[in-house]
Short mmCIF file of C-alpha atoms in Angstrom, two decimals:
data_model
loop_
_atom_site.label_atom_id
_atom_site.label_comp_id
_atom_site.label_asym_id
_atom_site.label_seq_id
_atom_site.Cartn_x
_atom_site.Cartn_y
_atom_site.Cartn_z
CA MET A 1 0.12 -0.54 -0.01
CA ASN A 2 1.24 3.00 -1.09
CA PHE A 3 1.24 5.94 1.43
CA LYS A 4 -1.59 7.80 -0.12
CA ALA A 5 -3.87 5.32 -0.15
CA LEU A 6 -2.70 4.07 3.65
CA ASN A 7 -3.48 7.52 4.51
CA ALA A 8 -7.07 7.47 3.26
CA ALA A 9 -7.48 4.14 5.29
CA VAL A 10 -6.45 6.34 8.67
CA VAL A 11 -8.94 8.85 7.88
CA VAL A 12 -11.18 6.31 6.72
CA CYS A 13 -10.86 4.56 9.94
CA GLY A 14 -10.50 7.28 12.20
CA ALA A 15 -13.94 8.74 10.72
CA LEU A 16 -15.56 5.24 11.99
CA VAL A 17 -14.69 5.31 14.72
CA CYS A 18 -15.63 9.47 15.40
CA SER A 19 -19.11 8.03 13.80
CA GLY A 20 -19.43 5.66 16.31
CA ALA A 21 -18.97 2.36 14.62
CA GLY A 22 -16.36 1.58 17.59
CA ALA A 23 -19.40 0.59 18.94
CA LYS A 24 -19.52 -2.63 17.11
CA GLU A 25 -16.47 -3.31 19.10
CA LEU A 26 -18.90 -3.31 22.49
CA THR A 27 -20.47 -5.79 25.09
CA ILE A 28 -22.95 -4.27 27.45
CA GLY A 29 -24.36 -6.24 29.95
CA PHE A 30 -28.32 -5.81 31.36
CA SER A 31 -28.85 -6.51 34.88
CA GLN A 32 -32.72 -6.44 34.17
CA ILE A 33 -34.98 -6.87 37.46
CA GLY A 34 -37.26 -9.46 35.23
CA SER A 35 -41.04 -9.55 33.41
CA GLU A 36 -43.49 -8.55 37.22
CA SER A 37 -45.09 -6.40 34.51
CA GLY A 38 -45.89 -5.90 30.71
CA TRP A 39 -44.01 -2.04 30.63
CA ARG A 40 -40.48 -4.62 31.63
CA ALA A 41 -40.84 -6.59 29.19
CA ALA A 42 -41.53 -4.15 26.64
CA GLU A 43 -38.01 -2.54 28.23
CA THR A 44 -36.37 -5.65 27.23
CA THR A 45 -37.89 -6.29 23.55
CA VAL A 46 -36.95 -1.85 23.24
CA SER A 47 -33.73 -2.46 24.75
CA LYS A 48 -32.67 -5.25 22.45
CA ALA A 49 -33.52 -3.37 19.47
CA GLU A 50 -31.80 -0.56 20.14
CA ALA A 51 -28.70 -2.20 21.26
CA LYS A 52 -28.98 -3.73 17.54
CA LYS A 53 -29.47 -0.67 15.53
CA ARG A 54 -25.80 -0.03 18.00
CA ASN A 55 -24.02 -3.25 16.75
CA ILE A 56 -23.96 -3.54 20.57
CA ASN A 57 -23.21 -7.05 21.87
CA PHE A 58 -26.40 -7.04 24.69
CA LYS A 59 -26.49 -9.51 27.28
CA ILE A 60 -29.49 -9.79 29.60
CA ALA A 61 -29.34 -11.54 33.26
CA ASP A 62 -33.29 -11.87 33.84
CA ALA A 63 -33.12 -11.43 38.18
CA GLN A 64 -36.77 -12.62 38.55
CA GLN A 65 -37.33 -9.34 41.05
CA LYS A 66 -34.87 -10.68 43.92
CA GLN A 67 -31.17 -8.15 44.42
CA GLU A 68 -29.07 -11.04 45.01
CA ASN A 69 -29.70 -12.24 42.00
CA GLN A 70 -28.79 -8.74 39.96
CA ILE A 71 -25.18 -8.45 42.41
CA ARG A 72 -24.66 -12.03 40.35
CA ALA A 73 -25.41 -11.14 37.32
CA ILE A 74 -23.33 -8.14 37.93
CA ARG A 75 -20.43 -9.86 39.67
CA SER A 76 -20.33 -12.20 36.69
CA PHE A 77 -20.46 -9.47 34.02
CA ILE A 78 -17.05 -7.87 36.03
CA ALA A 79 -15.65 -11.28 35.73
CA GLN A 80 -16.73 -11.39 32.07
CA GLY A 81 -15.14 -7.62 30.72
CA VAL A 82 -17.77 -6.14 29.38
CA ASP A 83 -17.35 -2.66 28.56
CA ALA A 84 -20.72 -1.99 30.91
CA ILE A 85 -23.13 -2.67 32.82
CA PHE A 86 -26.83 -1.89 32.79
CA LEU A 87 -28.91 -1.88 35.88
CA ALA A 88 -32.73 -1.88 36.48
CA PRO A 89 -32.27 -2.22 40.37
CA VAL A 90 -35.57 -4.06 42.06
CA VAL A 91 -34.67 -1.63 45.34
CA ALA A 92 -33.14 1.46 45.61
CA THR A 93 -30.36 0.05 48.59
CA GLY A 94 -27.91 -2.25 48.81
CA TRP A 95 -25.40 -1.38 45.84
CA ASN A 96 -22.50 -0.11 47.49
CA ALA A 97 -20.30 -2.86 47.90
CA VAL A 98 -21.12 -3.85 44.42
CA LEU A 99 -20.99 -0.95 42.32
CA ARG A 100 -17.60 -0.22 43.96
CA GLU A 101 -16.42 -3.43 42.37
CA ALA A 102 -17.41 -2.74 38.80
CA LYS A 103 -15.85 1.18 39.50
CA GLU A 104 -12.50 -0.79 40.63
CA ALA A 105 -12.75 -2.95 37.28
CA LYS A 106 -13.06 0.43 35.21
CA ILE A 107 -15.97 -0.66 34.38
CA PRO A 108 -19.19 2.26 33.99
CA VAL A 109 -22.64 1.43 35.12
CA VAL A 110 -25.61 3.08 34.06
CA LEU A 111 -29.00 3.01 36.31
CA LEU A 112 -31.87 2.35 34.31
CA ASP A 113 -35.52 3.57 34.77
CA ARG A 114 -34.77 3.66 38.79
CA ASP A 115 -32.48 5.77 40.74
CA ILE A 116 -30.33 4.17 43.84
CA ASP A 117 -29.11 5.79 47.16
CA PRO A 118 -25.28 4.09 47.38
CA SER A 119 -23.33 6.52 49.72
CA GLY A 120 -21.93 8.16 46.88
CA LYS A 121 -22.93 9.15 43.26
CA ASP A 122 -19.70 8.08 41.72
CA LEU A 123 -20.25 5.08 41.63
CA TYR A 124 -22.09 5.10 38.41
CA LEU A 125 -21.87 6.53 35.29
CA THR A 126 -25.34 8.10 34.90
CA ALA A 127 -29.24 7.59 35.49
CA VAL A 128 -31.56 7.54 32.81
CA THR A 129 -35.18 7.56 34.27
CA SER A 130 -38.36 9.40 34.02
CA ASP A 131 -39.26 11.44 36.97
CA SER A 132 -41.49 9.06 39.07
CA VAL A 133 -42.31 12.37 41.77
CA HIS A 134 -43.40 14.20 38.67
CA GLU A 135 -45.66 11.27 37.08
CA GLY A 136 -47.34 10.99 40.53
CA LYS A 137 -47.91 14.28 40.49
CA VAL A 138 -49.35 14.33 37.24
CA ALA A 139 -51.67 12.07 38.28
CA GLY A 140 -52.72 13.72 41.54
CA GLU A 141 -53.23 17.01 39.64
CA TRP A 142 -55.36 15.16 36.29
CA LEU A 143 -57.80 13.44 39.70
CA VAL A 144 -57.99 16.87 41.71
CA LYS A 145 -59.08 18.51 38.38
CA THR A 146 -61.59 15.32 37.53
CA VAL A 147 -63.07 15.40 40.93
CA GLY A 148 -63.63 19.20 41.87
CA SER A 149 -65.32 20.14 44.74
CA LYS A 150 -66.05 16.64 44.97
CA SER A 151 -65.62 14.36 48.36
CA CYS A 152 -63.63 11.69 47.20
CA ASN A 153 -62.14 8.58 48.75
CA VAL A 154 -59.31 7.56 47.48
CA VAL A 155 -57.63 4.03 47.82
CA GLU A 156 -53.74 3.15 46.20
CA LEU A 157 -52.05 0.66 45.37
CA GLN A 158 -48.43 0.70 45.56
CA GLY A 159 -45.59 -0.69 44.11
CA THR A 160 -42.92 -3.03 45.43
CA VAL A 161 -42.13 -1.73 49.27
CA GLY A 162 -38.54 -0.54 49.25
CA ALA A 163 -38.44 0.30 45.22
CA SER A 164 -37.39 3.83 44.61
CA VAL A 165 -40.23 4.17 41.77
CA ALA A 166 -42.90 3.55 45.01
CA ALA A 167 -41.58 5.76 47.22
CA ASN A 168 -42.27 8.64 44.00
CA ARG A 169 -45.02 7.82 42.73
CA LYS A 170 -46.50 7.76 46.17
CA LYS A 171 -45.07 11.35 47.09
CA GLY A 172 -45.52 12.78 43.93
CA PHE A 173 -49.34 11.57 44.06
CA GLU A 174 -49.77 13.10 47.53
CA GLN A 175 -48.10 16.52 46.15
CA GLY A 176 -50.50 16.15 43.52
CA ILE A 177 -53.41 16.39 46.03
CA ALA A 178 -52.09 18.51 48.53
CA GLY A 179 -54.10 20.46 49.33
CA HIS A 180 -57.10 19.69 48.16
CA ALA A 181 -58.59 18.53 51.63
CA ASN A 182 -62.43 17.02 49.41
CA LEU A 183 -59.85 14.08 48.39
CA LYS A 184 -58.79 11.51 50.82
CA ILE A 185 -56.50 8.06 50.74
CA VAL A 186 -58.52 5.93 52.75
CA ARG A 187 -56.33 2.57 51.85
CA SER A 188 -52.88 2.19 50.90
CA GLN A 189 -50.87 -1.38 50.09
CA THR A 190 -48.68 -3.06 47.77
CA GLY A 191 -49.54 -5.05 44.61
CA ASP A 192 -45.46 -5.95 44.33
CA PHE A 193 -46.66 -4.05 40.55
CA THR A 194 -48.38 -7.06 39.29
CA ARG A 195 -51.83 -7.61 37.86
CA ALA A 196 -52.49 -11.13 40.28
CA LYS A 197 -51.65 -8.50 43.58
CA GLY A 198 -53.56 -5.76 42.06
CA LYS A 199 -56.21 -7.58 41.55
CA GLU A 200 -56.21 -9.32 44.83
CA VAL A 201 -55.57 -6.05 47.06
CA MET A 202 -58.51 -4.62 45.53
CA GLU A 203 -60.79 -7.54 46.76
CA SER A 204 -59.72 -6.91 49.85
CA PHE A 205 -60.25 -2.86 49.51
CA ILE A 206 -63.78 -3.36 48.58
CA LYS A 207 -64.49 -6.72 51.26
CA ALA A 208 -63.16 -4.10 54.14
CA ASP A 209 -65.16 -1.22 52.14
CA GLY A 210 -68.50 -3.17 52.57
CA GLY A 211 -68.88 -3.91 48.64
CA GLY A 212 -66.36 -0.64 47.57
CA LYS A 213 -69.98 2.41 47.34
CA SER A 214 -67.76 4.40 48.84
CA ILE A 215 -65.00 4.85 46.61
CA CYS A 216 -64.09 7.22 44.64
CA ALA A 217 -61.16 6.61 42.64
CA VAL A 218 -58.17 4.06 42.47
CA TYR A 219 -54.53 5.40 42.02
CA ALA A 220 -51.57 2.38 40.84
CA HIS A 221 -48.62 2.96 40.69
CA ASN A 222 -48.20 0.69 37.54
CA ASP A 223 -51.09 -0.20 34.79
CA ASP A 224 -50.45 -3.47 35.40
CA MET A 225 -52.04 -3.21 39.03
CA MET A 226 -55.20 -1.05 37.75
CA VAL A 227 -55.68 -3.87 34.97
CA GLY A 228 -56.01 -6.58 37.52
CA ALA A 229 -57.73 -3.77 40.24
CA ILE A 230 -60.53 -3.11 37.48
CA GLN A 231 -61.25 -6.85 36.97
CA ALA A 232 -61.85 -6.94 40.81
CA MET A 233 -63.81 -4.18 40.37
CA LYS A 234 -65.87 -5.53 38.07
CA GLU A 235 -66.37 -8.98 39.55
CA ALA A 236 -67.87 -7.24 42.68
CA GLY A 237 -70.44 -4.99 40.31
CA LEU A 238 -69.00 -2.09 40.25
CA LYS A 239 -68.00 0.14 37.20
CA PRO A 240 -63.99 1.43 36.74
CA GLY A 241 -63.79 4.24 34.69
CA SER A 242 -67.53 5.67 35.97
CA ASP A 243 -68.17 4.18 39.30
CA VAL A 244 -65.14 4.22 40.29
CA LEU A 245 -62.20 6.61 38.57
CA THR A 246 -59.15 5.01 37.90
CA VAL A 247 -55.31 6.14 36.62
CA SER A 248 -52.19 4.76 36.49
CA ILE A 249 -48.49 5.19 35.59
CA ASP A 250 -46.65 3.69 32.21
CA ALA A 251 -49.15 3.83 29.30
CA VAL A 252 -49.11 -0.55 28.51
CA PRO A 253 -51.34 -1.13 25.53
CA ASP A 254 -54.02 -2.90 28.02
CA ILE A 255 -54.34 0.01 29.92
CA PHE A 256 -55.32 2.05 26.76
CA LYS A 257 -57.96 -1.10 25.75
CA ALA A 258 -59.58 -0.74 29.60
CA MET A 259 -59.95 3.26 28.24
CA ALA A 260 -61.01 2.59 25.01
CA ALA A 261 -63.59 0.01 26.14
CA GLY A 262 -64.93 3.06 28.83
CA GLU A 263 -63.45 0.88 31.97
CA ALA A 264 -60.10 3.25 32.70
CA ASN A 265 -60.02 6.89 32.79
CA ALA A 266 -56.31 8.60 32.80
CA THR A 267 -52.59 7.15 32.48
CA VAL A 268 -48.98 8.63 32.64
CA GLU A 269 -46.66 7.37 29.99
CA LEU A 270 -43.88 5.91 30.83
CA THR A 271 -41.36 5.20 27.69
CA PRO A 272 -39.84 1.70 27.37
CA ASP A 273 -36.77 3.13 25.50
CA MET A 274 -34.45 3.99 28.70
CA ALA A 275 -31.84 2.19 26.88
CA GLY A 276 -31.42 4.19 24.27
CA PRO A 277 -30.13 7.48 25.47
CA ALA A 278 -27.74 4.55 27.74
CA PHE A 279 -26.33 2.79 24.96
CA ASP A 280 -25.84 6.78 23.41
CA ALA A 281 -24.31 7.70 26.67
CA VAL A 282 -21.85 5.29 26.98
CA ILE A 283 -20.59 5.73 23.08
CA ALA A 284 -19.67 9.08 23.77
CA TYR A 285 -17.93 8.36 27.21
CA LYS A 286 -16.01 5.57 25.60
CA THR A 287 -15.08 6.98 21.57
CA LYS A 288 -14.89 10.82 23.00
CA GLY A 289 -14.24 10.91 26.95
CA THR A 290 -17.48 12.61 27.40
CA THR A 291 -19.02 12.37 30.69
CA PRO A 292 -22.57 12.29 30.16
CA PRO A 293 -24.63 14.02 32.81
CA LYS A 294 -25.42 12.29 35.98
CA TRP A 295 -29.26 12.50 35.27
CA ILE A 296 -30.50 11.77 31.76
CA GLN A 297 -34.61 12.60 32.25
CA THR A 298 -37.22 11.22 29.97
CA VAL A 299 -40.33 12.29 28.91
CA SER A 300 -43.76 11.33 29.78
CA LYS A 301 -46.90 12.54 29.04
CA LEU A 302 -51.22 11.81 30.52
CA TYR A 303 -53.05 10.27 28.28
CA THR A 304 -57.25 10.13 28.85
CA GLY A 305 -60.10 8.92 26.98
CA ALA A 306 -59.22 12.53 24.61
CA ASP A 307 -56.39 10.69 23.12
CA ASN A 308 -57.73 8.47 21.33
CA PRO A 309 -57.28 5.13 23.35
CA GLN A 310 -57.89 3.04 20.19
CA ALA A 311 -54.96 4.36 17.85
CA VAL A 312 -52.56 4.48 20.78
CA TYR A 313 -53.03 0.92 21.78
CA GLU A 314 -52.70 -0.39 17.91
CA SER A 315 -50.03 2.18 17.94
CA LYS A 316 -48.33 -0.30 20.92
CA LYS A 317 -49.64 -3.22 20.66
CA ASP A 318 -46.93 -4.77 19.14
CA LEU A 319 -43.81 -3.28 20.92
CA GLY A 320 -43.30 -6.29 23.40
CA TYR A 321 -45.39 -4.87 26.08
#
C-alpha cells in the first residue's frame, strides 16, 4: 500500500470511530429486574432493538425481582470484562459494595428506569430515568381537576416496597392532591406491580369497604396493577371508569384497551426506551471521553379518553408489552 492509500485508510478508520462505529466492539451487560409487568417486558424488547441498531453485543440477565440475583449478575459481567453494565435496580439500597467492584474494574454502570441510594453518586456513570415524583404528581393533579369539589375517597395500589419508583410515585401523588381536603387516601397497600396482586389487593379493599360503594377513585403505581384492580371491581359489580375513577402510570397497551372500553380514565406514560439514551451515553463516553450528566430525564405524558385510546393501543400493541 502506497503512502497516499495508507493515509486515506487511516482517515476512513478515524471517521468510522468518530461516527460511533467503535460501538461494534462494545459488549454491555444488562441486569434486568424481571418481567413482572408488561412495561418491563417492553423495556427488554426495546433495549434489544436499540442494541441491534448500534451493533452492540448485549447480554441480558433476568433477576426475577431478586436483588441477590442482580448482584450475582453484575459480578458475572465484571468477570467477563464487559465494557459497561446497565442496571434496573429492584430496590434502592444495598448496591455500594458491588458497584464499587465495578468501579475498581473500570466498568461504567448506567442505571435504567430507577435510581439507587449509594453513599456516593460516583459509583455509577449516569441514570436514565423518568421523574417518577412528577409522574405521581401529574396523576394526582388530573384527579383533582376531574373530581372538582366533590368528596372523594381514594384507594392506592403501591409498587414493590423498597423500590424508589414506588416511594416517588406515592410522594408525587400526595403532592398532586395536597391542599385539596375533599380528596383523601383511605387505603394504601402494595400490589408488587403485578396484575394478580393488584386484583387481590383491590378485592380486599372492596371487601373492607363493604362492597366498595364509598370508593371514589383508584390510584395505582402502574397500569398492570390497575388492570387487575379493574377486574376485581367488575367482579364485585362495580363499574370502573364511571362508578370508580382510575388513574395509573406506565401507558401500556392494555390500559388503552380498558380506556377505549370506558373502564379506565387516565394514565401517565413511562417510555420503555431507557436503553437508547444509555447506549448513546456509553458510546460517547468510550469513544470521545464525554461524561454524561448524572441524570438523563425521559419524557412523560398524560393520556385520557380524549386521546383516541384505541389508536394508541394499536400503535403500542406490537412493542413487546
